[in-house]
Amino acid sequence: MGKYLSNISLEEGLQKYLSVLELDRVRESEIIDVEDALNRRSSEAIYANLSAPFYNCSAMDGIAVKAENTFTANEQNIIMLKEGRDYIVVDTGDPIPKQFDAVIMVEDLLERNEESVKIYKPAIPWQHIRSLGEDVVEKEMIIPSYHTIRPQDIGAMISAKVDKVKVFKEFKVGIIPTGTELIDRHKEPEIGDIIEFNSRLFEGLILEYEGKPKRYPIVEDNYEKIKSSIIEALNECDMVLVNAGSSQGREDFTYDIINEIGEVCIHGLAIKPGKPAILGYINNKPVIGIPGYPVSAWVVMENIVKPVLRTLINKNISSRKKIEAILSKRIMSTLKYEEFVRVKLSFIDGKYVATPIKRGAGTITTLVNADGIIRIPQNVEGIEEGEVVDIELLKDIREIENTIVSIGSHDIVMDIINDEIINKSRGKIHLSSTHVGSFQGLLSVKKHENHIAPIHLFDVEEENYNIPYIKKYLNEDVALIKLVKRTQGLLVKKGNPLNIKSIKDISKSRYINRQKGSGTRILFDYLLKKDGIKKNEINGYEREEFTHMSLAKAIQNDDADCGLGVYSAAHIFDLDFIPICEEEYDLLFRQSDLSTEYIDYLLKIIKDDSFIQKVNELGGYNTENMGEVVCIE
Amino acid sequence: MGKYLSNISLEEGLQKYLSVLELDRVRESEIIDVEDALNRRSSEAIYANLSAPFYNCSAMDGIAVKAENTFTANEQNIIMLKEGRDYIVVDTGDPIPKQFDAVIMVEDLLERNEESVKIYKPAIPWQHIRSLGEDVVEKEMIIPSYHTIRPQDIGAMISAKVDKVKVFKEFKVGIIPTGTELIDRHKEPEIGDIIEFNSRLFEGLILEYEGKPKRYPIVEDNYEKIKSSIIEALNECDMVLVNAGSSQGREDFTYDIINEIGEVCIHGLAIKPGKPAILGYINNKPVIGIPGYPVSAWVVMENIVKPVLRTLINKNISSRKKIEAILSKRIMSTLKYEEFVRVKLSFIDGKYVATPIKRGAGTITTLVNADGIIRIPQNVEGIEEGEVVDIELLKDIREIENTIVSIGSHDIVMDIINDEIINKSRGKIHLSSTHVGSFQGLLSVKKHENHIAPIHLFDVEEENYNIPYIKKYLNEDVALIKLVKRTQGLLVKKGNPLNIKSIKDISKSRYINRQKGSGTRILFDYLLKKDGIKKNEINGYEREEFTHMSLAKAIQNDDADCGLGVYSAAHIFDLDFIPICEEEYDLLFRQSDLSTEYIDYLLKIIKDDSFIQKVNELGGYNTENMGEVVCIE
């Protein structure tokens, strides 16, 4: 009953939760050595133990004198002073003995020998002396309470002989991974196991939020075992995160445990992903149940755990940087939830363009690949293409601005280009590749979403690559960088057990296809038609993979027998390869970019011998015309 | 000869230095555990060792089936499937055995018992299956080279069974403090010693710049000893900083040492403070001589060391945040240098106002107190009051926006208010106090530079406090918060050895005065006049201190015998106190701020019993009317 999920908005839920947690909370302090205080926060004001300087000292190179002994000096009455009796020599910083009260600069001394000097003007009392406490006076406050200690603060404290400082204790966050299927990363995984990694994701995020993470061992799905792990963590930490088991399934115990020994404040938030979060507390310490899918977990970490932690440690929340971008594709959204959509960003013609990426909450790599996040409010049905949206950044904006954006077909050659660009530029220029197939890539060029589109589009009527498609679909002047001629063929298991020799033989196999719009799919359909084979004769025609790599892996794993793809993928997964035809794989771009730094750089990389060698090593590529630029008007 | 300082501009100097250092530099890599990789930078691309998921698994709770066994099912043809033979039960995430190729959701099962289910529609092959490699395929690139590793990257790597990663080695920066007068902070300082703290300042800054600092022991001013310390540091580090000894004095050896075993690129930059910096290299490793004064050192760290380090580690330089502010006071600047001026910031009426603070390069506390830095370019004579200036921030802008700015007179009560405000608001509201004396404080209110001005201005003609001054100098409607009546008196050494009883007696002593414009100075001048004493009869009339604390400390240290000040300062430094009169110490503010959060908060604090008690404990204050607001029109 209690497990029915509510659908409270993020804002309201967070406010409700914080109002419960914040009451009369007292943060503990500890006394630490001043050298360990960097980035810690003072819990009481810090006072100087010693003045700085703690003695009167000379501000100049010169001599220390008693001012009243010089009062009669003037140009008509040159006075001679005797060393030891009337003065001593001082350098900048030297202490001024009690019997003296002024310094005369070396430049103002008329004659000087071992034992005496002559002066021609009087010294004013205390001239050129840095007096005791000029920087800070003993017992003065140096640092107030609630101050985050910076390098200069440590310097000032040490100069004032402060040895120990009282700071707020670090805010410890316990992280408990739960799930019978989870195994530690050091174990050899078997079918059915999931390598536990969320706790490491959380650990890094808690450090970012300026908390102190503590990971606990994996606990299997057992009520009592999870309960005692939570109790252990509560004894040692200021806040506990329980990962997975936050929903209302059979094996989801977090709700009941918090409910038994504490209180659940909220179960279920109107956010997507991340809905089945539990916001509870035990002994006034927050205990948060976090969903298991990594992207859901990440959304809850960023939008619940971060503000809770920052509120409880009384620090300003530093939000992720934001920019405005133009949305390149319509996003549909449900009215029921606030949605968090991951996007790739391109910096095209001085504007940021955001392209949504897939929304599955189970794929941690989408968080790796995403450049930013769009929040779509609850009660909004979606956002139209071309609208300006706010993006929370996941990468440094300068990295995004220095990224060549490739949207189009996938080939392993593109990965090599990526690595060459980044290494040769020493990390200054990046390449971002999104694999949507050749045809979508061509449309991306039309819509100015990308800098380049790798394409291999076979025109059935003209029986020619790329140019017929460009002429049909693009109005703008574009150009092609000729990349490779690559061999497409059938990938089959090692030893070719089904003895497949051509397209005609595949009907006896379990086929695996590429997605609609990909050049390989267009080619496959053409090959079928040419041989008079119907699509419904192909067992597996509907099963789509998005890359040559995933297609090859599925065959290696015996989930399929056969698929159309490139030699390099067959080679990587040790499959047999039956060549079918050679196709032209080129990079499409707008002519207006022709002399940009990006295209120049790309051409430089592509024409480089080391790159050509690496491509040839992959096998299955012809690099003859590589780097030629063909303008199409 | 070589020690003649050049005056090359910062920009030109840095460029010249970097062009020498950057040539063919190869950064070393190391292989570390993936868990230690947070914030490190990949030095080569990282590939998946295992697909994620690495087996086909169910995307739903339901049953795994062989799709072809379900093809005939429809509403007219309900099919019964037998457990074990035709299906197995699967939860989300469970592996799909080889003999099955689709999942039917639990919601689509018609009848279900221990041994069988009924279905009414066919399963499409591979429906509701998360296929092997959906997130990432084995051997695919997860992270490119030159990527700064984030929490989500660690998650993705662990999920793909990546155990070790190759990253660039940390960039080690050796820090060598030199100077015979320097002592370690743990030693008891004696007259003539300077507690070494710059190396700790540098350590913190290097961490901020994402380098790895290593401090070396203090070296006395000895050519051979400094040289061997530099050689030792060069063996262990990628860059060496030598602190002090960078100028052209007798004991300044850094130039000659670099010149002997390496090359000096630049000695002397057109910056103030920070001019006598040395930019050199030994074995292609940068060795930088940094001036000894902490503010000079800081300027060189920020403007030379930081960009050098960031260039050599190939990272984007993240600059300090900048804002625009209105300059409240004219700044004069020399044409010869680029100047770095520390400022306090106020957030008044929605605008930032910058007020320069003192420019001495020797006072580390000015870096503690400064909110930001203005850079005045070379060839600019100064900036006029009212001009808009760019400020590099040294504090979080939100802290500045939540700060009550007090400019005016100094009293220890203001320190207590500060501590009460910050503690009661749990660090949300701050008070910043600048001590310029009552009269300057009053003018600051007029110029809208501050929120409040503590004042105690005695009008000689009306023989009354504050209100006559306000009426004379301010046109705007203002108000006073009545704070304390405080006793002013003469501070003398313990036991009153000179037997001073009143102002009339001070001519026999060494007097120490307060600065012009301070309320205490105005009072002192009035008292002298009343007793018919001439200023030139007072020995020490010209010696000015800026606070009661520094005045009291000077008397305690026997640098003076007597000064006018408040009881609390005498009490803190265990001095005797001869009461002279009671004066009114109030807080002046603009009536337009009357109902602002700040004034409300201030009044709440001032009227609080705990505050009243703390003030009474100091002694010498009358808190009778404390918290009363008097409007003056």
JSON list of C-alpha atoms in Angstrom, two decimals, chain A residues 479-485 584-587 589 594 599 603 606-607 623-631:
[
{"chain": "A", "resi": 479, "resn": "ALA", "atom": "CA", "xyz": [31.71, 19.48, -51.14]},
{"chain": "A", "resi": 480, "resn": "LEU", "atom": "CA", "xyz": [33.00, 15.98, -50.50]},
{"chain": "A", "resi": 481, "resn": "ILE", "atom": "CA", "xyz": [36.27, 14.95, -49.01]},
{"chain": "A", "resi": 482, "resn": "LYS", "atom": "CA", "xyz": [36.98, 11.63, -50.66]},
{"chain": "A", "resi": 483, "resn": "LEU", "atom": "CA", "xyz": [37.77, 9.26, -47.84]},
{"chain": "A", "resi": 484, "resn": "VAL", "atom": "CA", "xyz": [37.92, 5.54, -48.60]},
{"chain": "A", "resi": 485, "resn": "LYS", "atom": "CA", "xyz": [36.58, 3.00, -51.00]},
{"chain": "A", "resi": 584, "resn": "GLU", "atom": "CA", "xyz": [32.55, 5.15, -51.73]},
{"chain": "A", "resi": 585, "resn": "TYR", "atom": "CA", "xyz": [32.66, 6.44, -48.19]},
{"chain": "A", "resi": 586, "resn": "ASP", "atom": "CA", "xyz": [33.11, 10.22, -48.19]},
{"chain": "A", "resi": 587, "resn": "LEU", "atom": "CA", "xyz": [32.80, 13.21, -45.90]},
{"chain": "A", "resi": 589, "resn": "PHE", "atom": "CA", "xyz": [30.38, 19.35, -45.78]},
{"chain": "A", "resi": 594, "resn": "LEU", "atom": "CA", "xyz": [35.85, 25.16, -47.11]},
{"chain": "A", "resi": 599, "resn": "ILE", "atom": "CA", "xyz": [38.32, 21.41, -42.65]},
{"chain": "A", "resi": 603, "resn": "LEU", "atom": "CA", "xyz": [42.48, 17.43, -44.50]},
{"chain": "A", "resi": 606, "resn": "ILE", "atom": "CA", "xyz": [43.62, 12.63, -43.60]},
{"chain": "A", "resi": 607, "resn": "LYS", "atom": "CA", "xyz": [46.55, 13.24, -45.93]},
{"chain": "A", "resi": 623, "resn": "THR", "atom": "CA", "xyz": [42.83, 4.77, -49.81]},
{"chain": "A", "resi": 624, "resn": "GLU", "atom": "CA", "xyz": [43.64, 5.80, -53.36]},
{"chain": "A", "resi": 625, "resn": "ASN", "atom": "CA", "xyz": [41.89, 9.18, -53.60]},
{"chain": "A", "resi": 626, "resn": "MET", "atom": "CA", "xyz": [41.86, 9.91, -49.91]},
{"chain": "A", "resi": 627, "resn": "GLY", "atom": "CA", "xyz": [41.86, 13.63, -49.14]},
{"chain": "A", "resi": 628, "resn": "GLU", "atom": "CA", "xyz": [40.69, 14.84, -52.56]},
{"chain": "A", "resi": 629, "resn": "VAL", "atom": "CA", "xyz": [38.08, 17.59, -52.31]},
{"chain": "A", "resi": 630, "resn": "VAL", "atom": "CA", "xyz": [35.21, 17.52, -54.82]},
{"chain": "A", "resi": 631, "resn": "CYS", "atom": "CA", "xyz": [33.00, 20.59, -54.96]}
]
